[in-house]
Short mmCIF file of C-alpha atoms in Angstrom, two decimals:
data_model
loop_
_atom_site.label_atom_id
_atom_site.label_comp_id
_atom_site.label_asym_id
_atom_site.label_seq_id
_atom_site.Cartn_x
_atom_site.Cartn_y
_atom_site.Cartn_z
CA UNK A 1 0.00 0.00 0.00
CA UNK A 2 2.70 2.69 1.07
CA UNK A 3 4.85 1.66 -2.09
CA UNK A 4 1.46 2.42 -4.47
CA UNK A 5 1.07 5.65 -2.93
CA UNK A 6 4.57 6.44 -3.56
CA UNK A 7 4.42 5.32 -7.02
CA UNK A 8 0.88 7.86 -7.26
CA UNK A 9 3.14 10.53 -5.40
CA UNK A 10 5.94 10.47 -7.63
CA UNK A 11 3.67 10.08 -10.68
CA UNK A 12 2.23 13.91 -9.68
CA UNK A 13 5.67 14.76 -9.09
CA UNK A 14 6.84 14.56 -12.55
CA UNK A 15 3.67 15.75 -13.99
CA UNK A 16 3.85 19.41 -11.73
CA UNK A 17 7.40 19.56 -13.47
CA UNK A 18 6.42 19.42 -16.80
CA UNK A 19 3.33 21.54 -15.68
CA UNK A 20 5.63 23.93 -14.70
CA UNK A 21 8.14 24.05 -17.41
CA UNK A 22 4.68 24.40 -19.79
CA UNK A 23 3.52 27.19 -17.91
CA UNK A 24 7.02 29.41 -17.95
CA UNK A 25 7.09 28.61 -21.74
CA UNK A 26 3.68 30.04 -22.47
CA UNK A 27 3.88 33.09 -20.08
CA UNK A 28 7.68 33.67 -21.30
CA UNK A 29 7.72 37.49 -22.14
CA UNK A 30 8.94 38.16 -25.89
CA UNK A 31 12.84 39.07 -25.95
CA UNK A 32 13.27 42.86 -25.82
CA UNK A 33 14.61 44.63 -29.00
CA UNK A 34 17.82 45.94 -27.08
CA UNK A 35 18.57 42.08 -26.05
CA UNK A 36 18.27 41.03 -29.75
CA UNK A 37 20.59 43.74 -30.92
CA UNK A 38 23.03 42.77 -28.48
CA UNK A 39 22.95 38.94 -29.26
CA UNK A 40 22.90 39.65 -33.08
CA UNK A 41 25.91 42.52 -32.39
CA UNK A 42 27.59 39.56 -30.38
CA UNK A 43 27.57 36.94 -33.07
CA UNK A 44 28.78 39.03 -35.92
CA UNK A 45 31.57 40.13 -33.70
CA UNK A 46 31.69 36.32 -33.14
CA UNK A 47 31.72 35.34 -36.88
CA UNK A 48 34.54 38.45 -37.78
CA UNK A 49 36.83 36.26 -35.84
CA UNK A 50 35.95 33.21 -36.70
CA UNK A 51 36.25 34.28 -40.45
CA UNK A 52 39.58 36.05 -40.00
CA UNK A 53 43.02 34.60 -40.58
CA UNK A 54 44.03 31.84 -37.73
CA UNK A 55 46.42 33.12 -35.34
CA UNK A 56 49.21 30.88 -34.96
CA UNK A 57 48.78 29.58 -31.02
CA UNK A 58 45.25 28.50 -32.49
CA UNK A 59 46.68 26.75 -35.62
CA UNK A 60 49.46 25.21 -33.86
CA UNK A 61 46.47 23.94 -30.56
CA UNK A 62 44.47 22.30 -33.36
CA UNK A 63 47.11 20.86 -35.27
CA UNK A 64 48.61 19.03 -32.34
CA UNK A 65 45.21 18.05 -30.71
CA UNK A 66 43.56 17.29 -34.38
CA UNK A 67 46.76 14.79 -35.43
CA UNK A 68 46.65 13.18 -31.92
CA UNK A 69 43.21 12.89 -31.59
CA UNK A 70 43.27 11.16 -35.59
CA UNK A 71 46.39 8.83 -34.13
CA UNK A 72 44.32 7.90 -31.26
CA UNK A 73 41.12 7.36 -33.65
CA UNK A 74 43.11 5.29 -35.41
CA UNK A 75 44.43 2.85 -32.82
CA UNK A 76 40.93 2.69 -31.55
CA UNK A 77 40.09 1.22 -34.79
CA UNK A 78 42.15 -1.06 -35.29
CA UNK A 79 41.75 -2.56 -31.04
CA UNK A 80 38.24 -2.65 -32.49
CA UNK A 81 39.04 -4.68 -35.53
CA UNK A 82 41.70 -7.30 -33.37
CA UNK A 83 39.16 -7.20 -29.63
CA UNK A 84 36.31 -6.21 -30.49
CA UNK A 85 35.81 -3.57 -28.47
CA UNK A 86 37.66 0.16 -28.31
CA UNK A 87 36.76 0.56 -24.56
CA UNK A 88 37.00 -2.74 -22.19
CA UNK A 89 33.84 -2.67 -20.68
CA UNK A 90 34.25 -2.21 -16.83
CA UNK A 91 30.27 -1.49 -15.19
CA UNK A 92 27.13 -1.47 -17.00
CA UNK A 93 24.58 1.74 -16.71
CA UNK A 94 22.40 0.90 -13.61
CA UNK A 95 19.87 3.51 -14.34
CA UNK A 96 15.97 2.79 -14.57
CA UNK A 97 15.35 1.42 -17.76
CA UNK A 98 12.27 1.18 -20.03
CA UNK A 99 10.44 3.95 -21.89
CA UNK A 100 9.01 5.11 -18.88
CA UNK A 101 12.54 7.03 -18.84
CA UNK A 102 11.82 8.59 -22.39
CA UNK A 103 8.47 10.48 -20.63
CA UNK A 104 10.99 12.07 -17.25
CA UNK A 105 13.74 13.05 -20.32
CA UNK A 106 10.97 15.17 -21.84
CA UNK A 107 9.55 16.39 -18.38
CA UNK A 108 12.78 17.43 -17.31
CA UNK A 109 13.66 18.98 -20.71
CA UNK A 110 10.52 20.73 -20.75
CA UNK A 111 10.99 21.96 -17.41
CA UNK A 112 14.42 23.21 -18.58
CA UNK A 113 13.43 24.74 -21.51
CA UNK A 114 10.84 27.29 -19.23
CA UNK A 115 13.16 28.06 -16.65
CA UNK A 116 15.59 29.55 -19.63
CA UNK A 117 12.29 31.47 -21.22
CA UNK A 118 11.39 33.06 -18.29
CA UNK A 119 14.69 35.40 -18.35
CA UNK A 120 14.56 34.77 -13.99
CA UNK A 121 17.73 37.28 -14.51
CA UNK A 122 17.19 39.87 -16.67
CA UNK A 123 18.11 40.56 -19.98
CA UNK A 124 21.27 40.46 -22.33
CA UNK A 125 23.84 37.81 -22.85
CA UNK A 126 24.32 38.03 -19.07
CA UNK A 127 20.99 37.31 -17.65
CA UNK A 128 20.34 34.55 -20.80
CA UNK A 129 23.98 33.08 -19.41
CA UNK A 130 22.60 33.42 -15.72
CA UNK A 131 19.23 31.96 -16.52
CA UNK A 132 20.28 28.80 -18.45
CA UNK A 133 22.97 27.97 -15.48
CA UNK A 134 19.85 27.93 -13.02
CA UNK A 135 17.79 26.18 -14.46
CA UNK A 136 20.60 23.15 -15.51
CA UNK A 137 20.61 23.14 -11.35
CA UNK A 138 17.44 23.34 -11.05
CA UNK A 139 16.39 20.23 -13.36
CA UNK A 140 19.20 17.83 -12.45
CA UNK A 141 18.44 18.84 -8.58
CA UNK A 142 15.03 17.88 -9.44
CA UNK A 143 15.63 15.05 -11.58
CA UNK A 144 18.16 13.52 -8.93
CA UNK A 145 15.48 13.70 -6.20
CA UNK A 146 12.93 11.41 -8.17
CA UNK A 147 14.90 9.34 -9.71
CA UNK A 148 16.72 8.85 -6.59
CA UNK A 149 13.26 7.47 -5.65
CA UNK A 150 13.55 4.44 -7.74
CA UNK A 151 16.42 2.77 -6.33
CA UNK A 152 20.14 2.88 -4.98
CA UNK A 153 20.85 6.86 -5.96
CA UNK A 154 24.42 6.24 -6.62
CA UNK A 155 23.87 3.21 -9.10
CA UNK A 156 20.78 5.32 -10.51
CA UNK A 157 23.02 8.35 -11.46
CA UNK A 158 26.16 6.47 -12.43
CA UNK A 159 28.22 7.91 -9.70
CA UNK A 160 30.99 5.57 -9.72
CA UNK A 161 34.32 5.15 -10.78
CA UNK A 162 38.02 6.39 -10.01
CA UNK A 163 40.79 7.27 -12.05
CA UNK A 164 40.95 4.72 -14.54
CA UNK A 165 37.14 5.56 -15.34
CA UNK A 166 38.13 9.86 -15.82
CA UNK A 167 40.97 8.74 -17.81
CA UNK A 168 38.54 7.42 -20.02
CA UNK A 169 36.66 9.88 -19.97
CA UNK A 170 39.63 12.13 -21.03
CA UNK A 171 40.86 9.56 -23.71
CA UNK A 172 37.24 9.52 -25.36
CA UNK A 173 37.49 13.34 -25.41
CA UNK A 174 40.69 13.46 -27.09
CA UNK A 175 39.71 10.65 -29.34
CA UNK A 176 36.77 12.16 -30.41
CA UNK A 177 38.42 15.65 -31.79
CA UNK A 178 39.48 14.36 -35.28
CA UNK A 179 36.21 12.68 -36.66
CA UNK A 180 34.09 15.29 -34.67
CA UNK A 181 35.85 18.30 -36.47
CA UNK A 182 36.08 16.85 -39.49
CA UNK A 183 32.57 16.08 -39.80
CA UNK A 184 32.12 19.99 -38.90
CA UNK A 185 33.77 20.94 -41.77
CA UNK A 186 32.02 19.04 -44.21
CA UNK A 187 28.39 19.69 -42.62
CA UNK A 188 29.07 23.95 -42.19
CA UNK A 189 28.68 24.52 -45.78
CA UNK A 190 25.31 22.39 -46.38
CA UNK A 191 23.77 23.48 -43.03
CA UNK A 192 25.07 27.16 -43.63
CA UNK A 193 23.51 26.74 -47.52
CA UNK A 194 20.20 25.37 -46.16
CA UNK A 195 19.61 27.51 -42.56
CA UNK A 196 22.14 30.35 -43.37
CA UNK A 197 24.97 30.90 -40.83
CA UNK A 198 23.80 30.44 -37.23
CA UNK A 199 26.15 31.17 -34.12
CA UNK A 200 26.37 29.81 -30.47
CA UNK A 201 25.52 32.79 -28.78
CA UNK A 202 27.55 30.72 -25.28
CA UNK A 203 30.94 31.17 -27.75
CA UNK A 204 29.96 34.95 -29.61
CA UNK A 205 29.45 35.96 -25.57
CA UNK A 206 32.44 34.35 -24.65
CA UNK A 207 33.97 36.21 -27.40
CA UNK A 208 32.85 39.42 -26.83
CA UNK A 209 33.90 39.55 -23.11
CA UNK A 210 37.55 38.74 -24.31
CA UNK A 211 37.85 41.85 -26.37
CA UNK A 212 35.81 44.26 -24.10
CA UNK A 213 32.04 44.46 -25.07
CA UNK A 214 30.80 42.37 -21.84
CA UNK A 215 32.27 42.45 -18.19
CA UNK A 216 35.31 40.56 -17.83
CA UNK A 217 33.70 38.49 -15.35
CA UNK A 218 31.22 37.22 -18.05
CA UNK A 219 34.60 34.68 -18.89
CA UNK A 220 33.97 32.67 -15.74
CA UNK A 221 30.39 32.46 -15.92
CA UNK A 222 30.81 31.06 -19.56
CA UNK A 223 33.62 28.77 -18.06
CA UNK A 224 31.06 27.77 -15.25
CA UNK A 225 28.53 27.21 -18.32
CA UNK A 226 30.48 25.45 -20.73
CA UNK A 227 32.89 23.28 -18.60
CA UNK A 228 31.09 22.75 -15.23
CA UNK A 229 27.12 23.18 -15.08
CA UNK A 230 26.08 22.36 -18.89
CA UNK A 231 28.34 19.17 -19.48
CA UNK A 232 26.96 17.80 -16.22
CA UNK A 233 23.48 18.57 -16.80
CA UNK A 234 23.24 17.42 -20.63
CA UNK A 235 25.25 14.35 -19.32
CA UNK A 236 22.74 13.37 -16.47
CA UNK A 237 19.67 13.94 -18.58
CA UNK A 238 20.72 12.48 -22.50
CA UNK A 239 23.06 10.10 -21.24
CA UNK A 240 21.56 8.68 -17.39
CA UNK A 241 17.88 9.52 -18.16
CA UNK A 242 17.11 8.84 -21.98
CA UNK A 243 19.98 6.32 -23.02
CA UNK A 244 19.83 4.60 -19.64
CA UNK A 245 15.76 4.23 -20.24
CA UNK A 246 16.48 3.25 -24.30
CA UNK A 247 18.60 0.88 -23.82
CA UNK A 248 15.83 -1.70 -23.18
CA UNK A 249 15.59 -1.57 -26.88
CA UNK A 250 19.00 -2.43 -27.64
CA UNK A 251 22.17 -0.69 -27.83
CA UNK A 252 22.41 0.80 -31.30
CA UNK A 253 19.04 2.07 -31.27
CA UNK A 254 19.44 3.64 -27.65
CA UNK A 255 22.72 5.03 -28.56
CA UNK A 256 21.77 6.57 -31.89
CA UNK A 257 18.39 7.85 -30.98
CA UNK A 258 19.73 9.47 -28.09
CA UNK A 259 23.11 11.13 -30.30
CA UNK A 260 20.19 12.11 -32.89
CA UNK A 261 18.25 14.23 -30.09
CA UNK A 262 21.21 15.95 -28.42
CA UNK A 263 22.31 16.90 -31.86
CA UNK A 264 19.05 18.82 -32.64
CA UNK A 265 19.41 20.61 -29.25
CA UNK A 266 21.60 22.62 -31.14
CA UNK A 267 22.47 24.92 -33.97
CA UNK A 268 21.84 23.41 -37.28
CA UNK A 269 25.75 23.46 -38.21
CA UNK A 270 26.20 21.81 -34.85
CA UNK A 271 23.69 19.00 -35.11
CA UNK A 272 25.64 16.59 -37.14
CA UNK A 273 28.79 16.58 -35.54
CA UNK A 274 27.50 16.88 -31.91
CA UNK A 275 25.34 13.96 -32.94
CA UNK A 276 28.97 12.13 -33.73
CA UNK A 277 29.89 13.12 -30.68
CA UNK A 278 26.89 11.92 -28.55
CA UNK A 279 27.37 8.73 -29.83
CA UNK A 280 31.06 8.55 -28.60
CA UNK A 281 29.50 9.70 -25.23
CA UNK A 282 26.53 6.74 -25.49
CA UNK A 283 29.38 4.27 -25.79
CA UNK A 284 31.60 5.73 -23.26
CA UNK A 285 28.58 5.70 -20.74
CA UNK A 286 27.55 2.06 -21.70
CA UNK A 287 31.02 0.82 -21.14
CA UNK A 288 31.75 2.68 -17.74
CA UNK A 289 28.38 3.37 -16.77
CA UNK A 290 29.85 6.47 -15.02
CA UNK A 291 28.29 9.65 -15.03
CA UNK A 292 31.87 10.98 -13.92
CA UNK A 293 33.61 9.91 -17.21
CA UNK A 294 31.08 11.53 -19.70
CA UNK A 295 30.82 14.43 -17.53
CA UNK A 296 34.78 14.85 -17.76
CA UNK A 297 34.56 14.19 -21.55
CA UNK A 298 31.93 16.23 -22.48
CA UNK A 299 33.91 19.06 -20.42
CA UNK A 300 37.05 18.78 -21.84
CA UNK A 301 35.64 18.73 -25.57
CA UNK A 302 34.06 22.63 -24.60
CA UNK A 303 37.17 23.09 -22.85
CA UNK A 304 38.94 22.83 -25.77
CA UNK A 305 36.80 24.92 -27.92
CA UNK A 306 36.90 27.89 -25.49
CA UNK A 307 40.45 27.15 -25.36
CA UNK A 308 40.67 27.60 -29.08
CA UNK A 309 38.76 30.57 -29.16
CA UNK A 310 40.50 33.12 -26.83
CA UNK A 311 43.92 31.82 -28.88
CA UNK A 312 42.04 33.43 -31.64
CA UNK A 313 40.82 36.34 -30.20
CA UNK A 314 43.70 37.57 -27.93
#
């Protein structure tokens, strides 16, 4: 009896979320002229740079990681071909599965996607920065609380592993440079050619507090963003939530299904190749079944972008 009524409890849970998350979406006030103009004047800033001659600490960054990265591709390839396997499997993801899962993913995305809308901090790049790193909190505190209702919270959310498992995590990054940029290039022009150029306004803000349009500070929350809050929170819910629930229908179809929806989260010149890279981060999770390695991976990978980007800019 006390188990149904937890089961009715936790059923109203999840639907208030996504009641919620509806609710900021449709009430979300329209973004204010002066906002636009400063997002638009932040990604053509964004796209002078990225347009302009490569400055040689950027070339000679990508050129080391991009040849490593391809050596390290390459190796994995072939341990595929000769074991079978690029990553020996050590734990298996202990999260709830079935497509039960699929419905909290879109709750908890839902609920997201309102808590950004509602602009809880102002306007401009800052308060759109400020906003989204709330609400990440926000949903994964929330998701962590009922899904820690379904079982053993640290096998639920993956929370295992020591160094051996981040060092994965850090070799998939790495690994994953090569074919992810590569695929980049060869998408930009179609996706460019069929939804023009579009810009992620995290990078153009990131951007335009290096050279003196935003607060200097406006680096760290980006940092916090891009490195800390957002890999951990897209990790938790695309990786833990929605693969861990797909995988009841097999591995391939769990692992590409759930690459295919993180890619659309994104810009249209981003889809394809973070769609690559969400697979890499589906098979690192189903070989580790740690939330800490594909947290550190998915980390390092923006790391490595920002990393790129101030080269350019300074």
């Amino acid at each position: 009896m006390a188990q149904e009524t937890t089961k009715h409890w936790l059923g109203f849970l999840w639907a208030l979320v996504f009641i919620i998350g509806v609710f900021c979406i449709i009430t979300a006030p329209p973004l204010p002229p002066a906002d636009r103009q400063q997002l638009d004047a932040l990604k053509q800033r964004y796209i002078g740079y990225e347009e302009s001659s490569p400055k040689p600490a950027a070339l000679a960054l990508l050129n080391v990681t991009l040849i490593t990265s391809a050596v390290l591709f390459g190796l994995a390839l072939i341990r595929k071909k000769k074991r079978g396997y690029i990553l020996k499997r050590v734990a298996t993801p202990s999260a709830p599965q079935g497509l039960l899962s699929v419905v909290y993913f879109m709750c908890l995305w839902i609920f997201y996607t309102g808590l950004t809308t509602a602009r809880l901090f102002g306007g401009g790049f800052v308060g759109l920065v400020l906003a989204d790193i709330f609400a990440k909190v926000l949903m994964v505190v929330t998701g962590v609380f009922l899904l820690g209702q379904t079982g053993r919270l640290r096998d639920v959310l993956g929370l295992r592993g020591g160094v051996d498992t981040l060092a994965r995590g850090a070799y998939i990054a790495l690994l994953s440079l090569a074919p992810v940029w590569i695929v980049a290039f060869l998408w930009s022009g179609v996706a460019e050619r069929f939804w023009g150029k579009e810009v992620n306004i995290v990078l153009a803000g990131f951007v335009g507090a290096i050279d003196g349009c935003l607060p200097a500070w406006t680096v760290l929350l980006v940092v916090v963003l891009a490195c800390v809050v957002g890999p951990l929170a897209e990790e938790f819910l695309f990786r833990v939530v929605l693969f861990g629930g797909l995988r009841c229908v097999g591995f391939l179809p769990a692992v590409l299904l759930q690459a295919a929806i993180f890619g659309l989260m994104h810009t249209p010149q981003e889809a394809l190749p973070i769609t690559l890279f969400g697979i890499m981060l589906g098979y690192l999770y189903e070989r580790t079944g740690s939330l800490y390695a594909v947290w550190l991976a998915h980390a390092l990978f923006n790391a490595h972008s920002l990393v790129l980007t101030w080269l350019q800019v300074m």
